[in-house]
Coordinates of C-alpha atoms in Angstrom, one line a residue:
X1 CA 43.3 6.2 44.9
X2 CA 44.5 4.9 41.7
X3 CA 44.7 5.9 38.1
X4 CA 45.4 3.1 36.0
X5 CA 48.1 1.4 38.1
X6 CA 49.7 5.0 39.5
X7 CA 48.4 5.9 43.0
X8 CA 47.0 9.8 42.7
X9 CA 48.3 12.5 45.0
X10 CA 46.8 15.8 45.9
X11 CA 49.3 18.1 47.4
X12 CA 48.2 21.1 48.7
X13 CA 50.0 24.2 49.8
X14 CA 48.3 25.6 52.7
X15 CA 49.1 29.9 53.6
X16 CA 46.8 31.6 50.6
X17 CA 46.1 28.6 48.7
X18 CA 43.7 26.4 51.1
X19 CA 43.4 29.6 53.6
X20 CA 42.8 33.2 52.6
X21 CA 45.6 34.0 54.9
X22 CA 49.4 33.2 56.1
X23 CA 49.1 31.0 59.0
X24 CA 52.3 31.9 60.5
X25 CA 51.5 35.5 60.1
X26 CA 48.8 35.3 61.9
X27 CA 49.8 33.6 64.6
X28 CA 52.3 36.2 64.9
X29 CA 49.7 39.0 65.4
X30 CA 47.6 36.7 67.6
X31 CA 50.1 36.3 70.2
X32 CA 50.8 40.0 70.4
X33 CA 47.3 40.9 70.8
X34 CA 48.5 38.5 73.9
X35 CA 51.0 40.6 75.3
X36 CA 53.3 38.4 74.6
X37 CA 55.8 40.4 71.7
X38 CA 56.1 44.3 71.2
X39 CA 53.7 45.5 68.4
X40 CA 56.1 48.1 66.9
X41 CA 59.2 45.8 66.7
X42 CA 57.9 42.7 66.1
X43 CA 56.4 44.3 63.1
X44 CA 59.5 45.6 62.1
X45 CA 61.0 42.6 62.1
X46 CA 58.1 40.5 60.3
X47 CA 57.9 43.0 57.6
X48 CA 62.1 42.9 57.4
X49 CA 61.4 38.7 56.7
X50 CA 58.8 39.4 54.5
X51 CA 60.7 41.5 52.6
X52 CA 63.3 38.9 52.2
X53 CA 60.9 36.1 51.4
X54 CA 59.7 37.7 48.2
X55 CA 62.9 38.6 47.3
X56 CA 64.0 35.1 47.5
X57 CA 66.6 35.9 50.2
X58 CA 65.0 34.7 53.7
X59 CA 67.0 32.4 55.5
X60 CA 64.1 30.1 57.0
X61 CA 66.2 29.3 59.7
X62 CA 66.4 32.9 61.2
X63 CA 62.9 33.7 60.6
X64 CA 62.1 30.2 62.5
X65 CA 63.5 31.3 65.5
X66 CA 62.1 34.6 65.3
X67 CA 58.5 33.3 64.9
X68 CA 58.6 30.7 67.1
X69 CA 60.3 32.2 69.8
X70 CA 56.8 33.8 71.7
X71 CA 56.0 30.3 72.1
X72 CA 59.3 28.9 72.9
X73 CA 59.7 31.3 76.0
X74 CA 56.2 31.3 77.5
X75 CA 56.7 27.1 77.4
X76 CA 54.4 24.2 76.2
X77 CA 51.6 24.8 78.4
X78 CA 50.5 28.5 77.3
X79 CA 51.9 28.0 74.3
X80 CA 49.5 25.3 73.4
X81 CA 46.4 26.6 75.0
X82 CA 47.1 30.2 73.0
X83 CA 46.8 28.1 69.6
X84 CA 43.5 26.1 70.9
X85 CA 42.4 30.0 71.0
X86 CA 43.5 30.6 67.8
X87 CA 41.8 27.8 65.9
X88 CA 38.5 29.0 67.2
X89 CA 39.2 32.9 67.0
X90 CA 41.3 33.1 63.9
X91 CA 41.5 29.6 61.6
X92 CA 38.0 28.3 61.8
X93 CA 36.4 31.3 60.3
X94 CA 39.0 31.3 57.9
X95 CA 38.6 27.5 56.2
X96 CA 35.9 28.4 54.0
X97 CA 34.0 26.2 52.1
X98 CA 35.6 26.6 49.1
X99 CA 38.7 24.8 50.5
X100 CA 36.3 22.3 52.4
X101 CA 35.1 21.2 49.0
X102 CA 38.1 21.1 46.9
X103 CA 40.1 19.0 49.2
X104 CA 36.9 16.7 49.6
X105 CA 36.3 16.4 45.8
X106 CA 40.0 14.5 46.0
X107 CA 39.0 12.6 49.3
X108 CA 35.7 11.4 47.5
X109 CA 37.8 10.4 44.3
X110 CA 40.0 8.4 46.7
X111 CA 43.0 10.5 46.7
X112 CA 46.0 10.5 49.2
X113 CA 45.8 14.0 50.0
X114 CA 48.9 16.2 51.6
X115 CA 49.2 19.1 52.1
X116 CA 52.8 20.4 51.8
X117 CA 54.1 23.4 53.6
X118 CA 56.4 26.3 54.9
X119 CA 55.2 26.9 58.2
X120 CA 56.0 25.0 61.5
X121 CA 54.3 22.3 62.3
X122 CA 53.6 23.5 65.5
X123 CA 51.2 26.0 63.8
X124 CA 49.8 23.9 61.3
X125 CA 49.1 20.7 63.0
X126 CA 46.3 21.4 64.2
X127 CA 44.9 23.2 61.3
X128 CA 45.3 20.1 58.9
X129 CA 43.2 18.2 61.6
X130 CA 40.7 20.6 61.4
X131 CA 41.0 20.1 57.4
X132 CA 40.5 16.5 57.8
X133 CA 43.8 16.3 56.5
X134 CA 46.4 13.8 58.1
X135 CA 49.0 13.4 56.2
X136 CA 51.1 16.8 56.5
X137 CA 54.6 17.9 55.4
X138 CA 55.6 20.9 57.4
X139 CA 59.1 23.0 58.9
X140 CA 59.8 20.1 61.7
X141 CA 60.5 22.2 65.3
X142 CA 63.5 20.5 66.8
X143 CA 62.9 20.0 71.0
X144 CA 64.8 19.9 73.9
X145 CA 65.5 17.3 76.8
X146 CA 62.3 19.0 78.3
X147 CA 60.2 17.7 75.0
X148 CA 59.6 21.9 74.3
X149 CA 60.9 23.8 71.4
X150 CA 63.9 25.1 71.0
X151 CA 63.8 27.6 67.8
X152 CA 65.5 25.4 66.0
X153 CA 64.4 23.5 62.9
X154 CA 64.5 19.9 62.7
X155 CA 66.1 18.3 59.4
X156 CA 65.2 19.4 56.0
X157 CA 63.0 22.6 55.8
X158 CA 59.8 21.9 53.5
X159 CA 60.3 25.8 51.8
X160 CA 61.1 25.6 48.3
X161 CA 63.1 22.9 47.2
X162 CA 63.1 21.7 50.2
X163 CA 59.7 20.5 49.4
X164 CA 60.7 18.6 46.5
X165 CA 63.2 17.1 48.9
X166 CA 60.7 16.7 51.8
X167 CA 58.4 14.7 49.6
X168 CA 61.3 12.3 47.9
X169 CA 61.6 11.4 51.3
X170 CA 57.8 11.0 51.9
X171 CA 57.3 8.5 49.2
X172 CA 60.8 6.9 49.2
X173 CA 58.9 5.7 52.9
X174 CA 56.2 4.3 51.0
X175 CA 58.9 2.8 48.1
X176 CA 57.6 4.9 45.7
X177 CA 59.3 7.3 43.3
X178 CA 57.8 10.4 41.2
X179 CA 56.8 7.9 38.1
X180 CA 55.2 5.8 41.0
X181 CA 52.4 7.9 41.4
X182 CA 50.6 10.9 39.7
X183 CA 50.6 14.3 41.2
X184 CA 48.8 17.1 41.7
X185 CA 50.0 20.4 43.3
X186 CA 47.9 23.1 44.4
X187 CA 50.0 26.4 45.5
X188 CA 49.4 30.7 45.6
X189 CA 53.0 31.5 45.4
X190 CA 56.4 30.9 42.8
X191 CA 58.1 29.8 45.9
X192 CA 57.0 27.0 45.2
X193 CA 58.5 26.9 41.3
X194 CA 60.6 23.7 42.0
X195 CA 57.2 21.5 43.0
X196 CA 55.1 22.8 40.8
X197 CA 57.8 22.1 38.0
X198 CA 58.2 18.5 39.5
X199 CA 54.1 17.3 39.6
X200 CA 51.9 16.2 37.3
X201 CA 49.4 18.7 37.2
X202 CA 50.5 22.0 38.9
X203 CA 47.8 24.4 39.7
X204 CA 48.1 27.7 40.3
X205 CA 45.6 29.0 43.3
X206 CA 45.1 32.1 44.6
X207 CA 48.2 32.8 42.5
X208 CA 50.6 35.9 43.4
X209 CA 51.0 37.8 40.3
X210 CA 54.8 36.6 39.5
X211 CA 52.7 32.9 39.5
X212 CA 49.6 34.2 37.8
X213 CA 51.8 35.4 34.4
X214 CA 53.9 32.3 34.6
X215 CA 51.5 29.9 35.0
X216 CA 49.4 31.5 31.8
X217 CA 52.3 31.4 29.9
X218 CA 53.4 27.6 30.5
X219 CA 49.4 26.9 30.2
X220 CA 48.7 25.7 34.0
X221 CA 45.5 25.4 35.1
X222 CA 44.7 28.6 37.3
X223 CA 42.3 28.2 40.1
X224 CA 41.0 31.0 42.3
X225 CA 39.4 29.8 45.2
X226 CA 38.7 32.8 47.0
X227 CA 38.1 35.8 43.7
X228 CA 38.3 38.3 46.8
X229 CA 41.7 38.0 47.6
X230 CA 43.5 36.9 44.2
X231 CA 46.4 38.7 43.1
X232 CA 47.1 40.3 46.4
X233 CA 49.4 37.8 48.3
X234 CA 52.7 37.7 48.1
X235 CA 53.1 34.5 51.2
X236 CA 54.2 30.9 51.3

């Protein structure tokens, strides 16, 4: 895992850059096909976020509770068993081997591999377990005396520089800095500008079109994983 005497890194972004789809998105649309939201308004609402997200607006904290709160009301039990549904009906089709390989080209080269992302952890847990992938940065759910979520978000969100801050903190665990170690960041969207900026070797994936132009212009490497779905995401 080391390059000369630097440790190597390989961050990953997860929605659109190591799945062909926004995780949180579809869990959204998974647990109304439940029953458990009203189609028409929770679209309303979702596109409303969305909206704001691309604009740079979104206060993660609002959209937090409003994607999480499904979950929150029908408790840990349901709650849990719907996702184990959702890994097999939804996210297992979608890893594709693409993504299997890339993040095992970095595991066979001895890499501490991350990945780094927007959505809750309660979503994306279990989807970096089933990408072999245990070291995860993710929006922290704060809980209640009962140990259940509350909607709330637990210290710093990991959204946009809050993932530069999120992974300061990571390494400052390990008593490492930046120069410490050498980095790599795989990511779809420009959200993620300020980690990009701060790695070693950003890579643009899947890239949205606003991160597509920039990153030809600055000379980043551009990497599309899945050709059948570049330059149509606009997500995290």
């Amino acid at each position: 895992m080391t390059h000369g005497s630097r440790p190597r890194l390989a961050l990953f972004d997860l929605d659109h850059t190591l799945l062909p789809l926004d995780s949180d998105h579809a869990w959204g649309q998974f647990t109304t096909t439940l029953g458990w939201t009203d189609p028409v308004e929770f679209a309303r609402r979702n596109d409303e976020f969305f909206a704001q997200y691309r604009a740079g607006t979104l206060d993660i904290h609002d959209y937090v509770r409003f994607a999480t709160e499904a979950a929150r009301l029908r408790g840990a039990d349901a709650a849990e068993a719907a996702h184990r549904r959702f890994m097999d009906e939804v996210i297992h089709p979608a890893i594709l081997p693409a993504a299997r390989a890339l993040v095992q080209q970095h595991r066979d080269a001895g890499d501490q591999i991350l990945i780094v992302t927007a959505t809750n952890a309660f979503v994306t847990r279990p989807i970096a377990d089933a990408l072999g992938v245990a070291e995860l940065i993710a929006v922290d759910l704060a809980r209640g005396e009962d140990g259940w979520i509350t909607g709330a978000i637990e210290g710093t969100p990991s959204a946009r520089e809050g993932k530069v801050l999120r992974m300061e903190q990571w390494l400052a665990a390990r008593g490492w800095r930046w120069g410490d170690v050498e980095t790599t960041f795989y990511s779809d969207s420009l959200n993620d500008l300020a980690l990009l900026e701060k790695v070693d070797h950003p890579v643009a994936t899947n890239p949205d079109p606003r991160l597509r132009a920039l990153a030809a212009e600055r000379g980043w490497r551009i990497l599309d994983l899945f050709p059948q779905a570049c330059g149509t995401n606009e997500e995290k």
